[in-house]
Amino acid sequence: MGQRSGRQDRSKKLELALSETMEAGAGVQNNQEEAEELKAKETRLTSVFGMADLKNGAIGLYNLGQTCCLNSLLQVFLMNIHFTGILRRITVPLYAAQQKKSVPYQMLLLLEIMQRGRDKAVRPVDLACCLSAHRVKLSVQHDAAQLYLTLWNLIKRQMKNPVLVEDLSDLYTISIQEHLACQKCSFEIKSNSSMLTLPLPVLDSNSHMLKTLEDCLQCFLHPEELTGQDMCFCQQCGKKTPFLQRMKLVHLPQTLTIHLKRFCFEKPSATRKLRHYLKFPQDLDFNAVLTEDQCQADDNEKATWQYGLFAVVAHSGSSSYGHYCAYIRSLTECKWYCFNDSEVCQVSWDDVKCTYGHSNLHWRETAYLLIYMKKHPQ
Ligand code: ZN
C-alpha cells in the first residue's frame, strides 16, 4: 500500500522470492487408500479439462471473516481463462499432506467446485487453510496489491514445473528498463527489472490530484531529477552527483495489472486514502498514451499494446477499515459482473465507472487495482 513521493516505491521490484518456505512432503503417509483417493481426484480433475470457463457466471465466495480482499483476488485469478489454462496443467501433488499445502492445487479444486455451479456461492475453506499454513493471515484487513503479490508468488513457487512457471511469468510480468544518468558527466546505468503490477502515483510531484489513468502513466514515466539526499554515487566522477532517472517500458504482458497508489503514508504510522475522481478507460492503447522515449520496445512488441479492461478491484472505506469487491468482465460472455463475496450480480459499464472515485463519498467503492487484458496477443 502506499503513495510515496520518494524513489523507493517507483523502483519497487517484483518480489520473486518469498520468505516462507514450503516444507515439501511433511507428514507423508503412503498407503493404498490415499493412492486410490488420489486416482479418483485426478479423474475428476481431468473431467473438467477443456470445459468452458465459469460461463454462467459467476459463482460467489462466502466471506470467512474479513476475507473480502482474498475473495476479490481469487475471482480475478479464476475468471482469467489464460490463468486457469495454466492452472489446469499443474501436476497434482502425490500425497494428501502435500495437496493440502499446495496453493495452485487448492485453487484448482476451488475452480472445480465453482465450475460445477451447484450453489450460488462456495466457501473457500480449504484454500484459506492452505494459505494460512503459508503465513497468509486471514482475519485481518489486507492490502489488495500486497496480497495479490503474495498469492502470485505462492502460486508461482509451488507450480514447480519450469514450463508452467515460465508461462505464468509471461502472462503477468511487466519488464521495465531504468536509466540513471549522471548530470555532471556522461555516465549512464541501465538496469532491467520485472514487476507484477505497475505502481502508478495518483498525485503528481506537486501533490496535485491526477484525473486520468493516462496522466498517472505519464507521471510514472516522467524523468525525475535525483538531487540533494537522493543523489547517487557516480563511478566516473568519483562522488555523489545529481542523476536523472527515467523508466522505459520494455514488455507488457497479456494480463497487465495496474496498482493505483491510493493509500498515502503521511506520517510513519498514519495512512490516508486518496479517494478523488480518477478516470480509466475501457480500452487502453499504450501507443497512443506513451511517447517514443518512454518505451524500449520494437514494433512487434508495441503492436500488442492494445488493451481492454478485464477487472477492477475496488475498495470502499478508509485506510484502516474497509471492504473489497471485484468487477470482472467475463472473457467468455463479455458481460460485467460485480463479485461482492457471496453476492454476484451482472452490472453495466456505468456501474463499473462508479469506482472512479469521489473525494466526499467515503463509502463509495474506489478502483484500486485495474487489470487489463491484451486484445490481440502475439
Ligand atoms: Zn558523473
Coordinates of C-alpha atoms and ligand atoms in Angstrom, one line a residue:
M1 CA 0.0 0.0 0.0
G2 CA 1.3 3.4 -0.5
Q3 CA 1.8 6.7 -2.2
R4 CA 5.3 7.9 -1.5
S5 CA 7.0 10.9 -3.1
G6 CA 10.4 9.2 -2.9
R7 CA 12.0 7.0 -5.4
Q8 CA 11.9 3.7 -3.4
D9 CA 8.4 2.9 -4.4
R10 CA 8.8 3.5 -8.0
S11 CA 11.6 1.1 -8.5
K12 CA 9.9 -1.5 -6.3
K13 CA 10.8 -4.7 -7.9
L14 CA 8.8 -7.8 -8.1
E15 CA 9.5 -9.8 -5.0
L16 CA 10.1 -13.1 -6.6
A17 CA 11.4 -14.7 -3.5
L18 CA 9.1 -15.4 -0.7
S19 CA 10.3 -15.6 2.8
E20 CA 8.0 -18.5 3.5
T21 CA 9.4 -21.9 2.7
M22 CA 7.3 -24.8 1.8
E23 CA 8.2 -27.9 3.7
A24 CA 7.6 -30.4 1.0
G25 CA 6.2 -33.7 1.9
A26 CA 5.7 -33.1 5.6
G27 CA 3.9 -35.9 7.3
V28 CA 3.7 -38.1 4.2
Q29 CA 1.7 -41.2 4.6
N30 CA 1.9 -43.7 1.8
N31 CA -1.0 -46.1 1.8
Q32 CA -3.3 -47.8 -0.6
E33 CA -6.3 -45.7 0.4
E34 CA -4.6 -42.5 -0.4
A35 CA -3.4 -43.7 -3.7
E36 CA -7.0 -44.6 -4.6
E37 CA -8.3 -41.3 -3.4
L38 CA -5.7 -39.6 -5.5
K39 CA -6.7 -41.5 -8.6
A40 CA -10.3 -40.6 -8.1
K41 CA -9.4 -36.9 -7.7
E42 CA -7.2 -36.9 -10.8
T43 CA -10.0 -38.4 -12.8
R44 CA -12.4 -35.7 -11.5
L45 CA -9.9 -33.0 -12.4
T46 CA -9.3 -34.4 -15.8
S47 CA -13.1 -34.3 -16.4
V48 CA -13.0 -30.5 -16.1
F49 CA -10.1 -30.1 -18.6
G50 CA -11.3 -28.4 -21.7
M51 CA -14.6 -27.4 -20.2
A52 CA -15.6 -23.8 -20.9
D53 CA -14.8 -21.4 -18.1
L54 CA -17.2 -20.1 -15.5
K55 CA -19.7 -19.4 -18.1
N56 CA -22.9 -19.0 -16.5
G57 CA -21.3 -16.5 -14.5
A58 CA -20.3 -16.2 -11.8
I59 CA -20.2 -18.0 -8.5
G60 CA -19.7 -16.1 -5.3
L61 CA -17.3 -16.9 -2.5
Y62 CA -18.5 -16.7 1.1
N63 CA -16.7 -14.3 3.4
L64 CA -14.9 -16.4 6.1
G65 CA -14.3 -13.3 8.2
Q66 CA -12.5 -10.3 6.6
T67 CA -11.7 -12.4 3.5
C68 CA -13.3 -9.9 1.0
C69 CA -9.9 -9.0 -0.3
L70 CA -8.9 -12.6 -0.8
N71 CA -12.2 -13.4 -2.4
S72 CA -12.0 -10.5 -4.8
L73 CA -8.5 -11.5 -5.9
L74 CA -9.4 -15.2 -6.2
Q75 CA -12.2 -14.2 -8.6
V76 CA -9.8 -12.1 -10.6
F77 CA -7.5 -15.1 -11.0
L78 CA -10.1 -17.7 -11.6
M79 CA -12.1 -15.7 -14.1
N80 CA -9.0 -15.2 -16.2
I81 CA -9.1 -18.1 -18.7
H82 CA -5.4 -17.6 -19.5
F83 CA -4.5 -18.2 -15.9
T84 CA -6.9 -21.2 -15.4
G85 CA -5.4 -22.6 -18.6
I86 CA -2.0 -22.7 -16.8
L87 CA -3.5 -23.8 -13.5
R88 CA -5.2 -26.8 -15.2
R89 CA -1.8 -28.1 -16.3
I90 CA -0.3 -28.4 -12.8
T91 CA 0.9 -31.8 -11.6
V92 CA -1.3 -33.0 -8.8
P93 CA 0.8 -33.4 -5.7
L94 CA 1.2 -37.1 -4.7
Y95 CA 0.1 -37.1 -1.1
A96 CA -2.7 -35.6 0.8
A97 CA -0.4 -33.6 3.1
Q98 CA 1.2 -32.1 0.0
Q99 CA -2.1 -31.4 -1.6
K100 CA -3.3 -29.6 1.5
K101 CA -0.3 -27.3 1.3
S102 CA -0.3 -26.6 -2.4
V103 CA -1.9 -23.3 -3.3
P104 CA -2.2 -24.0 -7.0
Y105 CA -3.8 -27.4 -6.3
Q106 CA -6.3 -25.9 -3.8
M107 CA -7.1 -23.1 -6.3
L108 CA -7.8 -25.8 -8.9
L109 CA -10.1 -27.7 -6.6
L110 CA -11.9 -24.5 -5.8
L111 CA -12.3 -23.7 -9.5
E112 CA -13.7 -27.2 -10.0
I113 CA -16.3 -26.7 -7.2
M114 CA -17.2 -23.3 -8.6
Q115 CA -17.5 -24.7 -12.1
R116 CA -20.0 -27.4 -11.0
G117 CA -22.2 -24.4 -10.3
R118 CA -24.4 -26.2 -7.9
D119 CA -24.6 -23.4 -5.4
K120 CA -24.6 -19.6 -6.0
A121 CA -21.6 -19.3 -3.7
V122 CA -18.8 -21.5 -2.4
R123 CA -16.9 -21.5 0.9
P124 CA -13.2 -21.4 0.1
V125 CA -12.3 -23.0 3.4
D126 CA -9.6 -25.5 2.2
L127 CA -7.8 -22.8 0.2
A128 CA -8.0 -20.4 3.2
C129 CA -6.5 -23.1 5.5
C130 CA -3.7 -23.7 2.9
L131 CA -2.9 -20.0 2.7
S132 CA -2.9 -19.8 6.4
A133 CA -0.3 -22.6 6.5
H134 CA 1.8 -20.3 4.4
R135 CA 1.5 -17.5 6.9
V136 CA -1.1 -15.6 5.0
K137 CA -3.2 -14.1 7.8
L138 CA -6.9 -14.4 7.2
S139 CA -8.8 -12.4 9.7
V140 CA -7.0 -9.1 9.1
Q141 CA -7.5 -6.2 6.7
H142 CA -5.3 -6.9 3.7
D143 CA -4.0 -4.5 1.1
A144 CA -5.1 -6.0 -2.2
A145 CA -1.8 -5.0 -4.0
Q146 CA 0.3 -6.8 -1.4
L147 CA -2.0 -9.9 -1.2
Y148 CA -2.0 -10.1 -5.0
L149 CA 1.8 -10.3 -5.0
T150 CA 1.8 -12.8 -2.1
L151 CA -0.7 -15.1 -3.8
W152 CA 1.0 -14.9 -7.1
N153 CA 4.4 -15.7 -5.6
L154 CA 3.0 -18.6 -3.7
I155 CA 1.3 -20.0 -6.9
K156 CA 4.5 -19.5 -9.0
R157 CA 6.8 -21.0 -6.4
Q158 CA 4.6 -24.1 -5.9
M159 CA 3.9 -24.8 -9.6
K160 CA 7.3 -26.5 -9.8
N161 CA 7.1 -27.3 -13.5
P162 CA 9.5 -24.8 -15.1
V163 CA 7.4 -24.6 -18.3
L164 CA 4.3 -23.5 -16.2
V165 CA 6.4 -21.1 -14.2
E166 CA 7.6 -19.5 -17.4
D167 CA 4.1 -19.4 -18.8
L168 CA 2.8 -17.8 -15.6
S169 CA 5.6 -15.2 -15.6
D170 CA 4.9 -14.4 -19.3
L171 CA 1.3 -14.0 -18.6
Y172 CA 1.7 -11.4 -15.8
T173 CA 5.2 -9.8 -15.7
I174 CA 6.0 -6.4 -16.9
S175 CA 9.5 -5.6 -18.0
I176 CA 10.9 -2.2 -17.3
Q177 CA 14.3 -0.6 -18.0
E178 CA 15.6 2.0 -15.6
H179 CA 18.0 4.6 -16.9
L180 CA 20.2 6.6 -14.5
A181 CA 22.3 9.3 -16.0
C182 CA 24.9 11.4 -14.1
Q183 CA 24.1 15.1 -14.7
K184 CA 27.8 16.1 -14.3
C185 CA 29.3 13.7 -16.8
S186 CA 28.0 11.2 -19.5
F187 CA 28.0 8.2 -17.1
E188 CA 24.8 6.1 -17.5
I189 CA 23.5 3.0 -15.9
K190 CA 20.7 0.9 -17.4
S191 CA 19.1 -1.9 -15.4
N192 CA 16.2 -4.2 -16.2
S193 CA 13.6 -5.2 -13.7
S194 CA 10.3 -7.1 -13.6
M195 CA 7.2 -6.1 -11.9
L196 CA 3.9 -7.8 -11.2
T197 CA 2.0 -4.6 -11.0
L198 CA 2.6 -1.1 -12.5
P199 CA 2.5 1.1 -9.3
L200 CA 1.1 4.3 -10.6
P201 CA 1.0 7.5 -8.5
V202 CA -2.3 9.3 -8.2
L203 CA -0.7 12.6 -7.3
D204 CA 1.8 14.5 -9.3
S205 CA 5.2 15.7 -8.0
N206 CA 3.4 18.8 -6.6
S207 CA 0.8 16.7 -4.8
H208 CA -1.9 17.7 -7.3
M209 CA -4.5 15.1 -7.9
L210 CA -4.2 13.3 -11.2
K211 CA -7.5 12.9 -13.0
T212 CA -7.0 10.2 -15.6
L213 CA -5.1 6.9 -15.8
E214 CA -3.2 8.3 -18.8
D215 CA -1.9 11.1 -16.6
C216 CA -0.9 8.6 -13.9
L217 CA 1.1 6.7 -16.6
Q218 CA 2.7 9.9 -17.8
C219 CA 3.6 10.8 -14.2
F220 CA 5.1 7.4 -13.6
L221 CA 7.3 7.5 -16.7
H222 CA 8.3 11.2 -16.3
P223 CA 12.0 11.6 -15.8
E224 CA 12.9 12.7 -12.3
E225 CA 16.0 14.5 -11.1
L226 CA 17.6 12.9 -8.1
T227 CA 19.2 15.8 -6.2
G228 CA 20.1 16.5 -2.6
Q229 CA 19.5 13.5 -0.4
D230 CA 18.6 11.4 -3.5
M231 CA 21.9 11.9 -5.3
C232 CA 23.7 8.8 -6.4
F233 CA 27.4 7.8 -6.4
C234 CA 28.9 8.3 -9.9
Q235 CA 31.8 6.0 -10.7
Q236 CA 33.2 8.3 -13.2
C237 CA 33.0 11.5 -11.1
G238 CA 34.1 9.5 -8.0
K239 CA 31.5 11.2 -5.8
K240 CA 27.8 11.7 -5.3
T241 CA 26.2 13.7 -8.1
P242 CA 22.7 14.6 -9.3
F243 CA 21.2 12.0 -11.5
L244 CA 18.3 11.9 -13.9
Q245 CA 16.2 8.8 -13.5
R246 CA 13.8 7.6 -16.2
M247 CA 11.7 4.4 -16.7
K248 CA 11.1 2.8 -20.0
L249 CA 8.5 0.1 -20.7
V250 CA 10.2 -2.9 -22.4
H251 CA 7.5 -5.5 -22.3
L252 CA 3.8 -5.6 -21.3
P253 CA 2.2 -8.9 -20.5
Q254 CA -1.1 -10.4 -21.6
T255 CA -2.6 -9.7 -18.2
L256 CA -1.4 -6.3 -17.1
T257 CA -2.1 -5.2 -13.5
I258 CA -2.1 -1.6 -12.6
H259 CA -1.9 -0.5 -9.0
L260 CA -3.3 2.9 -8.3
K261 CA -1.4 4.1 -5.2
R262 CA -4.4 5.5 -3.4
F263 CA -3.0 4.8 0.0
C264 CA -0.7 7.5 1.1
F265 CA 1.7 7.4 4.0
E266 CA 1.6 10.7 5.7
K267 CA 3.5 10.1 9.0
P268 CA 5.3 6.9 9.9
S269 CA 2.2 5.3 11.3
A270 CA -0.6 7.2 9.5
T271 CA -2.0 6.2 6.2
R272 CA -4.6 8.2 4.3
K273 CA -6.7 7.1 1.4
L274 CA -6.8 9.3 -1.7
R275 CA -10.4 8.8 -3.0
H276 CA -10.6 11.5 -5.6
Y277 CA -12.1 11.1 -9.1
L278 CA -9.7 9.3 -11.4
K279 CA -11.0 8.1 -14.8
F280 CA -9.8 5.0 -16.5
P281 CA -10.7 3.8 -20.0
Q282 CA -12.3 0.5 -21.0
D283 CA -9.9 0.4 -24.0
L284 CA -6.3 1.4 -23.5
D285 CA -3.8 1.8 -26.3
F286 CA -0.4 2.4 -24.8
N287 CA 1.0 3.5 -28.2
A288 CA -1.5 6.4 -28.1
V289 CA -0.5 7.3 -24.5
L290 CA 3.3 7.0 -24.5
T291 CA 5.9 8.9 -26.3
E292 CA 8.8 7.2 -28.2
D293 CA 11.3 7.7 -25.4
Q294 CA 9.1 6.1 -22.8
C295 CA 9.4 2.8 -24.5
Q296 CA 12.3 0.4 -25.1
A297 CA 10.4 -2.0 -27.4
D298 CA 10.4 -3.0 -31.0
D299 CA 7.4 -2.6 -33.3
N300 CA 6.3 -6.2 -32.9
E301 CA 6.1 -5.8 -29.2
K302 CA 4.3 -2.4 -29.4
A303 CA 1.8 -3.8 -31.9
T304 CA 0.4 -5.8 -29.0
W305 CA 0.0 -2.9 -26.6
Q306 CA -3.8 -2.6 -27.0
Y307 CA -5.7 -3.5 -24.0
G308 CA -9.3 -4.0 -22.8
L309 CA -10.2 -3.6 -19.2
F310 CA -10.8 -7.0 -17.6
A311 CA -11.2 -6.4 -13.9
V312 CA -11.3 -3.7 -11.3
V313 CA -10.6 -4.5 -7.6
A314 CA -12.4 -1.8 -5.7
H315 CA -12.1 -0.7 -2.1
S316 CA -14.6 1.2 0.0
G317 CA -14.0 2.7 3.4
S318 CA -10.9 4.1 4.9
S319 CA -7.3 3.1 5.0
S320 CA -7.8 1.2 8.3
Y321 CA -11.2 -0.2 7.7
G322 CA -13.0 -1.1 4.6
H323 CA -14.3 -3.6 2.1
Y324 CA -13.2 -5.0 -1.2
C325 CA -15.2 -6.2 -4.2
A326 CA -14.3 -7.0 -7.8
Y327 CA -15.8 -6.0 -11.0
I328 CA -14.9 -8.5 -13.7
R329 CA -15.8 -8.7 -17.4
S330 CA -16.3 -12.4 -18.2
L331 CA -14.0 -13.3 -21.1
T332 CA -16.3 -15.9 -22.4
E333 CA -19.6 -13.9 -22.2
C334 CA -18.2 -10.3 -22.4
K335 CA -20.5 -9.2 -19.6
W336 CA -19.5 -7.3 -16.5
Y337 CA -20.2 -8.8 -13.0
C338 CA -19.8 -7.5 -9.6
F339 CA -18.4 -10.0 -7.2
N340 CA -19.1 -8.9 -3.6
D341 CA -18.2 -12.0 -1.6
S342 CA -21.2 -14.4 -1.9
E343 CA -23.3 -11.9 -3.8
V344 CA -22.7 -11.8 -7.6
C345 CA -24.7 -9.7 -10.0
Q346 CA -24.4 -8.6 -13.6
V347 CA -23.6 -4.9 -13.9
S348 CA -23.1 -2.3 -16.6
W349 CA -20.1 -0.4 -17.6
D350 CA -21.7 2.6 -15.9
D351 CA -21.7 0.7 -12.6
V352 CA -18.0 0.0 -13.1
K353 CA -17.4 3.7 -13.7
C354 CA -18.8 4.4 -10.3
T355 CA -15.4 3.2 -9.0
Y356 CA -13.7 6.3 -10.5
G357 CA -13.8 7.8 -7.0
H358 CA -15.3 10.8 -5.3
S359 CA -13.5 12.9 -2.7
N360 CA -16.6 13.3 -0.5
L361 CA -18.0 9.9 -0.6
H362 CA -16.1 7.8 1.9
W363 CA -18.1 4.6 1.4
R364 CA -18.2 4.8 -2.4
E365 CA -16.1 2.0 -4.0
T366 CA -12.9 3.3 -5.4
A367 CA -10.8 1.4 -8.0
Y368 CA -7.6 0.2 -6.5
L369 CA -6.3 -2.4 -8.9
L370 CA -7.0 -2.4 -12.6
I371 CA -6.4 -5.5 -14.6
Y372 CA -6.2 -5.0 -18.4
M373 CA -6.1 -7.8 -21.0
K374 CA -4.3 -7.7 -24.3
K375 CA -6.7 -7.6 -27.2
H376 CA -4.5 -9.2 -29.8
P377 CA -1.8 -11.4 -28.2
Q378 CA 1.2 -12.2 -30.4
Ligands
ZN1 ZN 29.4 11.6 -13.3

